[in-house]
Short mmCIF file of C-alpha atoms in Angstrom, two decimals:
data_model
loop_
_atom_site.label_atom_id
_atom_site.label_comp_id
_atom_site.label_asym_id
_atom_site.label_seq_id
_atom_site.Cartn_x
_atom_site.Cartn_y
_atom_site.Cartn_z
CA UNK G 1 55.19 -21.14 35.89
CA UNK G 2 53.25 -22.78 33.13
CA UNK G 3 51.01 -24.49 35.74
CA UNK G 4 50.29 -21.29 37.58
CA UNK G 5 52.55 -21.99 40.47
CA UNK G 6 54.16 -18.92 42.04
CA UNK G 7 57.64 -19.03 43.63
CA UNK G 8 59.85 -16.49 45.27
CA UNK G 9 63.58 -17.30 45.24
CA UNK G 10 62.61 -20.94 44.54
CA UNK G 11 60.19 -20.93 47.49
CA UNK G 12 56.61 -22.03 46.60
CA UNK G 13 54.07 -19.33 47.60
CA UNK G 14 50.85 -20.37 45.99
CA UNK G 15 49.08 -21.06 42.73
CA UNK G 16 47.14 -18.73 40.19
CA UNK G 17 44.38 -20.51 38.49
CA UNK G 18 42.39 -18.47 36.11
CA UNK G 19 41.82 -15.11 37.89
CA UNK G 20 42.21 -16.58 41.42
CA UNK G 21 45.34 -16.80 43.50
CA UNK G 22 45.41 -19.44 46.22
CA UNK G 23 48.04 -18.93 48.84
CA UNK G 24 50.10 -21.80 50.30
CA UNK G 25 48.38 -22.31 53.64
CA UNK G 26 51.42 -24.05 55.17
CA UNK G 27 53.56 -20.94 54.54
CA UNK G 28 53.30 -18.75 57.65
CA UNK G 29 55.47 -16.62 59.83
CA UNK G 30 57.49 -13.53 59.10
CA UNK G 31 59.38 -15.06 56.11
CA UNK G 32 56.01 -16.30 54.70
CA UNK G 33 54.54 -12.97 54.87
CA UNK G 34 57.53 -11.38 53.18
CA UNK G 35 57.43 -13.77 50.25
CA UNK G 36 53.64 -13.50 49.87
CA UNK G 37 53.99 -9.73 49.78
CA UNK G 38 56.62 -10.10 46.95
CA UNK G 39 54.43 -12.50 45.06
CA UNK G 40 51.42 -10.25 45.28
CA UNK G 41 53.13 -7.79 43.06
CA UNK G 42 53.79 -10.39 40.40
CA UNK G 43 50.25 -11.72 40.65
CA UNK G 44 48.70 -8.31 40.13
CA UNK G 45 50.75 -7.83 37.02
CA UNK G 46 49.84 -11.31 35.74
CA UNK G 47 46.18 -10.75 36.41
CA UNK G 48 46.27 -7.58 34.22
CA UNK G 49 47.90 -9.56 31.47
CA UNK G 50 45.30 -12.25 31.68
CA UNK G 51 42.60 -9.71 31.61
CA UNK G 52 43.95 -8.40 28.35
CA UNK G 53 44.18 -11.98 26.89
CA UNK G 54 40.63 -12.82 27.90
CA UNK G 55 39.31 -9.53 26.46
CA UNK G 56 41.00 -10.35 23.16
CA UNK G 57 40.17 -14.03 23.07
CA UNK G 58 38.13 -15.62 20.31
CA UNK G 59 34.81 -17.37 21.10
CA UNK G 60 36.41 -20.83 20.89
CA UNK G 61 38.58 -19.96 23.75
CA UNK G 62 35.71 -20.35 26.22
CA UNK G 63 33.31 -23.09 27.08
CA UNK G 64 30.29 -23.59 29.42
CA UNK G 65 29.97 -26.38 31.91
CA UNK G 66 26.84 -28.22 33.12
CA UNK G 67 27.33 -26.39 36.37
CA UNK G 68 26.89 -23.01 34.69
CA UNK G 69 30.66 -22.03 34.80
CA UNK G 70 32.51 -20.39 31.94
CA UNK G 71 35.96 -21.90 31.47
CA UNK G 72 39.03 -20.13 29.86
CA UNK G 73 42.22 -22.18 29.55
CA UNK G 74 40.84 -24.91 31.82
CA UNK G 75 40.13 -22.55 34.62
CA UNK G 76 36.71 -21.13 35.75
CA UNK G 77 36.54 -17.39 35.29
CA UNK G 78 32.83 -16.76 35.41
CA UNK G 79 29.55 -18.22 36.43
CA UNK G 80 25.89 -17.82 35.28
CA UNK G 81 23.32 -16.21 37.41
CA UNK G 82 19.56 -16.79 37.25
CA UNK G 83 17.62 -14.14 35.44
CA UNK G 84 13.92 -13.67 34.45
CA UNK G 85 14.59 -14.54 30.83
CA UNK G 86 16.15 -18.08 30.57
CA UNK G 87 17.91 -17.06 27.33
CA UNK G 88 19.68 -14.05 28.89
CA UNK G 89 21.12 -15.25 32.21
CA UNK G 90 23.15 -13.01 34.37
CA UNK G 91 26.97 -13.36 34.80
CA UNK G 92 29.44 -12.83 37.64
CA UNK G 93 33.14 -13.02 37.66
CA UNK G 94 35.25 -15.55 39.49
CA UNK G 95 38.32 -13.37 40.36
CA UNK G 96 40.41 -12.13 43.16
CA UNK G 97 39.93 -8.61 44.66
CA UNK G 98 43.38 -7.88 43.41
CA UNK G 99 42.11 -7.67 39.88
CA UNK G 100 41.77 -4.01 38.90
CA UNK G 101 38.24 -2.57 38.42
CA UNK G 102 39.05 -1.61 34.82
CA UNK G 103 40.27 -5.13 33.98
CA UNK G 104 37.26 -6.54 35.70
CA UNK G 105 34.79 -4.52 33.56
CA UNK G 106 36.63 -5.54 30.40
CA UNK G 107 36.49 -9.24 31.30
CA UNK G 108 32.72 -9.11 32.18
CA UNK G 109 31.92 -7.34 28.92
CA UNK G 110 33.78 -9.99 26.97
CA UNK G 111 32.15 -12.90 28.83
CA UNK G 112 28.77 -11.40 28.43
CA UNK G 113 29.22 -10.99 24.68
CA UNK G 114 30.50 -14.62 24.43
CA UNK G 115 27.57 -15.96 26.45
CA UNK G 116 25.15 -14.04 24.13
CA UNK G 117 26.87 -15.46 20.98
CA UNK G 118 27.01 -18.97 22.53
CA UNK G 119 23.30 -19.11 23.30
CA UNK G 120 22.38 -17.59 19.89
CA UNK G 121 24.53 -20.16 18.10
CA UNK G 122 23.73 -23.35 20.06
CA UNK G 123 19.99 -22.54 20.53
CA UNK G 124 19.54 -20.71 17.28
CA UNK G 125 15.97 -21.72 16.40
CA UNK G 126 14.67 -20.97 19.92
CA UNK G 127 16.73 -17.74 20.03
CA UNK G 128 15.54 -16.56 16.64
CA UNK G 129 11.89 -17.36 17.52
CA UNK G 130 12.21 -15.46 20.79
CA UNK G 131 13.44 -12.41 18.89
CA UNK G 132 10.70 -12.69 16.17
CA UNK G 133 8.49 -9.86 15.25
CA UNK G 134 6.26 -11.68 12.79
CA UNK G 135 4.54 -13.95 15.29
CA UNK G 136 1.07 -12.90 16.49
CA UNK G 137 -1.64 -14.11 18.73
CA UNK G 138 -1.52 -17.72 19.73
CA UNK G 139 1.70 -18.34 17.76
CA UNK G 140 3.35 -15.74 19.97
CA UNK G 141 2.02 -17.48 22.99
CA UNK G 142 3.38 -20.85 21.90
CA UNK G 143 6.83 -19.16 21.21
CA UNK G 144 6.78 -17.86 24.79
CA UNK G 145 6.02 -21.15 26.28
CA UNK G 146 8.76 -22.78 24.30
CA UNK G 147 11.33 -20.28 25.56
CA UNK G 148 10.20 -20.76 29.15
CA UNK G 149 10.65 -24.54 28.72
CA UNK G 150 13.96 -24.26 26.83
CA UNK G 151 12.72 -25.46 23.49
CA UNK G 152 10.32 -28.37 23.86
CA UNK G 153 6.70 -28.77 24.97
CA UNK G 154 4.64 -32.03 25.71
CA UNK G 155 2.00 -31.96 22.98
CA UNK G 156 -0.89 -32.83 25.41
CA UNK G 157 0.07 -29.80 27.55
CA UNK G 158 -0.58 -27.37 24.73
CA UNK G 159 -3.19 -29.37 22.93
CA UNK G 160 -5.80 -26.58 22.91
CA UNK G 161 -3.37 -23.94 21.75
CA UNK G 162 -2.15 -26.13 18.91
CA UNK G 163 -5.62 -27.07 17.90
CA UNK G 164 -6.58 -23.42 17.67
CA UNK G 165 -3.58 -22.41 15.41
CA UNK G 166 -4.61 -21.78 11.88
CA UNK G 167 -2.43 -22.81 8.91
CA UNK G 168 -0.75 -19.37 8.59
CA UNK G 169 0.28 -19.57 12.20
CA UNK G 170 1.63 -22.99 11.97
CA UNK G 171 3.59 -22.00 8.92
CA UNK G 172 5.05 -19.03 10.77
CA UNK G 173 6.22 -21.19 13.54
CA UNK G 174 7.55 -23.81 11.16
CA UNK G 175 9.88 -21.18 9.63
CA UNK G 176 11.95 -21.54 12.81
CA UNK G 177 12.43 -25.29 12.34
CA UNK G 178 9.67 -26.11 14.85
CA UNK G 179 8.17 -29.51 14.50
CA UNK G 180 4.66 -30.42 15.61
CA UNK G 181 5.17 -34.00 16.53
CA UNK G 182 2.68 -36.65 17.78
CA UNK G 183 3.98 -36.40 21.33
CA UNK G 184 6.10 -33.18 21.61
CA UNK G 185 6.63 -29.84 19.99
CA UNK G 186 10.20 -29.27 19.45
CA UNK G 187 13.20 -28.07 17.39
CA UNK G 188 15.02 -31.02 15.75
CA UNK G 189 18.32 -29.01 15.41
CA UNK G 190 18.37 -28.61 19.11
CA UNK G 191 18.72 -32.30 19.71
CA UNK G 192 22.46 -32.06 18.82
CA UNK G 193 24.75 -32.65 21.88
CA UNK G 194 26.03 -29.11 22.25
CA UNK G 195 22.60 -27.57 21.97
CA UNK G 196 21.09 -30.15 24.30
CA UNK G 197 23.77 -29.38 26.86
CA UNK G 198 23.23 -25.70 26.73
CA UNK G 199 19.43 -26.01 27.00
CA UNK G 200 19.83 -28.35 30.08
CA UNK G 201 22.24 -25.96 31.75
CA UNK G 202 19.88 -22.98 31.27
CA UNK G 203 16.98 -25.10 32.52
CA UNK G 204 18.81 -26.04 35.69
CA UNK G 205 19.79 -22.40 36.16
CA UNK G 206 16.17 -21.20 35.57
CA UNK G 207 14.84 -23.80 38.05
CA UNK G 208 17.36 -23.19 40.80
CA UNK G 209 18.89 -26.66 40.32
CA UNK G 210 22.47 -25.60 39.51
CA UNK G 211 25.02 -27.10 41.95
CA UNK G 212 28.68 -26.23 42.19
CA UNK G 213 30.01 -29.80 41.91
CA UNK G 214 27.22 -32.08 40.66
CA UNK G 215 24.24 -32.00 38.27
CA UNK G 216 21.55 -34.75 37.46
CA UNK G 217 22.96 -37.55 35.32
CA UNK G 218 21.52 -37.05 31.71
CA UNK G 219 21.99 -39.41 28.67
CA UNK G 220 25.26 -39.64 26.98
CA UNK G 221 25.40 -38.22 23.42
CA UNK G 222 24.38 -40.71 20.73
CA UNK G 223 21.96 -42.71 22.83
CA UNK G 224 18.35 -42.93 21.54
CA UNK G 225 16.79 -44.14 24.90
CA UNK G 226 18.04 -44.78 28.35
CA UNK G 227 16.79 -46.16 31.74
CA UNK G 228 15.19 -43.09 33.42
CA UNK G 229 16.88 -41.66 36.54
CA UNK G 230 14.46 -40.82 39.30
CA UNK G 231 16.48 -37.84 40.23
CA UNK G 232 16.00 -36.17 36.80
CA UNK G 233 12.69 -34.17 36.46
CA UNK G 234 10.62 -34.79 33.48
CA UNK G 235 10.83 -31.17 32.32
CA UNK G 236 14.63 -31.41 32.44
CA UNK G 237 14.49 -34.57 30.27
CA UNK G 238 12.34 -32.76 27.72
CA UNK G 239 14.72 -29.66 27.66
CA UNK G 240 17.61 -32.02 27.12
CA UNK G 241 15.60 -33.68 24.10
CA UNK G 242 14.07 -36.78 25.77
CA UNK G 243 10.50 -37.82 26.57
CA UNK G 244 9.91 -39.61 29.77
CA UNK G 245 8.02 -42.88 28.99
CA UNK G 246 7.53 -44.64 32.35
CA UNK G 247 10.87 -46.23 33.37
CA UNK G 248 12.61 -45.13 30.14
CA UNK G 249 13.55 -41.79 28.53
CA UNK G 250 13.27 -41.71 24.66
CA UNK G 251 14.83 -39.04 22.50
CA UNK G 252 12.12 -36.83 21.00
CA UNK G 253 12.92 -37.54 17.28
CA UNK G 254 13.13 -41.30 17.91
CA UNK G 255 9.73 -41.23 19.64
CA UNK G 256 8.31 -39.63 16.53
CA UNK G 257 9.97 -42.32 14.31
CA UNK G 258 8.35 -44.92 16.61
CA UNK G 259 4.95 -43.25 15.97
CA UNK G 260 5.64 -43.25 12.34
CA UNK G 261 6.18 -46.98 12.44
CA UNK G 262 3.03 -47.70 14.47
CA UNK G 263 0.70 -45.36 12.58
CA UNK G 264 0.23 -47.53 9.44
CA UNK G 265 -0.17 -50.67 11.47
CA UNK G 266 -2.93 -49.19 13.47
CA UNK G 267 -4.68 -48.04 10.18
CA UNK G 268 -4.25 -51.27 8.39
CA UNK G 269 -7.52 -53.38 8.11
CA UNK G 270 -7.35 -56.81 6.53
CA UNK G 271 -9.98 -58.02 4.08
CA UNK G 272 -10.54 -60.51 1.36
CA UNK G 273 -10.01 -57.96 -1.42
CA UNK G 274 -6.44 -57.12 -0.24
CA UNK G 275 -4.17 -59.49 -1.93
CA UNK G 276 -1.04 -57.69 -0.90
CA UNK G 277 0.88 -58.88 2.18
CA UNK G 278 0.05 -56.78 5.30
CA UNK G 279 2.77 -54.41 6.79
CA UNK G 280 4.94 -56.28 9.10
CA UNK G 281 3.50 -56.12 12.56
CA UNK G 282 0.03 -55.35 11.58
CA UNK G 283 -2.83 -57.45 12.87
CA UNK G 284 -5.49 -56.03 10.63
CA UNK G 285 -7.91 -55.17 13.48
CA UNK G 286 -6.48 -51.85 14.88
CA UNK G 287 -3.64 -53.41 16.96
CA UNK G 288 -0.05 -54.19 16.10
CA UNK G 289 2.77 -56.61 17.01
CA UNK G 290 6.05 -55.16 18.24
CA UNK G 291 8.85 -55.50 15.71
CA UNK G 292 12.61 -55.64 15.67
CA UNK G 293 12.73 -52.36 13.90
CA UNK G 294 11.00 -50.65 16.84
CA UNK G 295 13.38 -52.15 19.43
CA UNK G 296 16.29 -51.25 17.04
CA UNK G 297 15.71 -47.60 16.82
CA UNK G 298 15.16 -47.32 20.56
CA UNK G 299 18.14 -49.51 21.33
CA UNK G 300 16.22 -51.51 23.86
CA UNK G 301 14.84 -54.92 24.60
CA UNK G 302 11.28 -56.09 23.95
CA UNK G 303 10.43 -55.74 27.62
CA UNK G 304 11.69 -52.18 27.74
CA UNK G 305 9.78 -51.37 24.41
CA UNK G 306 6.66 -52.74 26.10
CA UNK G 307 7.12 -50.43 28.92
CA UNK G 308 7.48 -47.39 26.64
CA UNK G 309 4.28 -48.37 24.73
CA UNK G 310 2.35 -48.80 27.93
CA UNK G 311 3.49 -45.39 29.10
CA UNK G 312 2.31 -43.90 25.86
CA UNK G 313 -1.23 -45.32 26.50
CA UNK G 314 -1.18 -48.63 24.60
CA UNK G 315 -2.57 -51.81 26.27
CA UNK G 316 -0.68 -55.12 25.83
CA UNK G 317 -2.63 -58.22 24.84
CA UNK G 318 -1.57 -61.91 24.67
CA UNK G 319 -2.97 -63.69 21.66
CA UNK G 320 -2.51 -67.30 20.53
CA UNK G 321 -0.65 -67.73 17.21
CA UNK G 322 -0.39 -70.61 14.85
CA UNK G 323 2.86 -72.64 14.65
CA UNK G 324 5.20 -70.49 12.45
CA UNK G 325 8.80 -70.60 11.17
CA UNK G 326 11.57 -69.55 13.62
CA UNK G 327 11.86 -66.12 12.12
CA UNK G 328 8.28 -65.30 13.01
CA UNK G 329 8.54 -66.54 16.59
CA UNK G 330 10.52 -63.37 17.68
CA UNK G 331 7.14 -61.56 17.75
CA UNK G 332 5.99 -63.88 20.60
CA UNK G 333 2.42 -63.20 19.71
CA UNK G 334 2.53 -59.85 21.58
CA UNK G 335 0.04 -57.27 20.26
CA UNK G 336 -0.55 -53.77 21.42
CA UNK G 337 -3.65 -51.71 21.06
CA UNK G 338 -4.86 -48.37 22.40
CA UNK G 339 -6.18 -48.63 25.96
CA UNK G 340 -9.93 -48.64 25.99
CA UNK G 341 -10.17 -45.43 28.10
CA UNK G 342 -7.73 -43.60 25.76
CA UNK G 343 -8.88 -45.16 22.40
CA UNK G 344 -9.91 -42.13 20.67
CA UNK G 345 -6.88 -40.00 21.92
CA UNK G 346 -4.36 -42.59 20.96
CA UNK G 347 -5.86 -43.09 17.40
CA UNK G 348 -5.63 -39.31 17.17
CA UNK G 349 -2.03 -39.23 18.36
CA UNK G 350 -0.97 -41.92 16.09
CA UNK G 351 -2.80 -40.93 12.96
CA UNK G 352 -3.71 -37.21 13.04
CA UNK G 353 -1.83 -35.15 15.54
CA UNK G 354 1.58 -35.13 13.79
CA UNK G 355 1.52 -32.26 11.37
CA UNK G 356 5.01 -32.91 9.78
#
């Protein structure tokens, strides 16, 4: 039947889902065995037909789940297996032993090709970089670390390597859409939902964290920041395109936009020979006030923004302010400045580290 149910003379025997046949456990005895034997012949023929359909199916007939299963017609027909190279995982079939060996081989070959195409498409910048022959020396080392971490690296973790890259090496890496951000090295095209999902699945597989029924709760598509889940490792957040900032996870590109907003405020210095109005949020002494725009791009409250800034190394200060119109009171006199022990590093991160 359309739903995969198998009947013999109007007697329900079991159900065929994908390439697996589930017998009706309640059907036993002599008559049950006879009907199952009759059904087995039909199931074997149907499995052969499904094998031919799968082998001839277009790429859009398949999809990959967060649990590493390949789905065809709403049924799981294959599952990913951990391999040394995170971009070329292994694959095993989810099928009954009744499936003929020749049909099994055809299906495996088709699913392997689809998986290769899927990864090359969804993770194109990372895939292309991993196949590159024009990267040498330190650039090749950075490319390898990006592949091992599924497309994103915390900048401070590779600070020495990045500092040692010459302009030619940086240009070679940028050809693959790599961005050298203030806080992370990443591929902006891989922040799209389908790409982020694929990267997260491969990270879970590589790190032995794939479960059959459940995976860590990751941010929904479209969110720019979320409350962090304790069950989600920092490296998984980054592979999914988010940076863990204390109790909040912020999307990598949004964190760079926040850095872009803060950078000119830190650089601004007030003086008598500057008649123009200072940038909104600038204090003129190397600190800054949080602004509505900062909260808006993160989609969070002032308190949550404060926690993000503290996690990035800024120190909050309370300063008295003069009586001001209601529109100015939203800033609450809160200012942020680099923490004393991190002062030079934060100034560098805010003003010099971002190459793009």
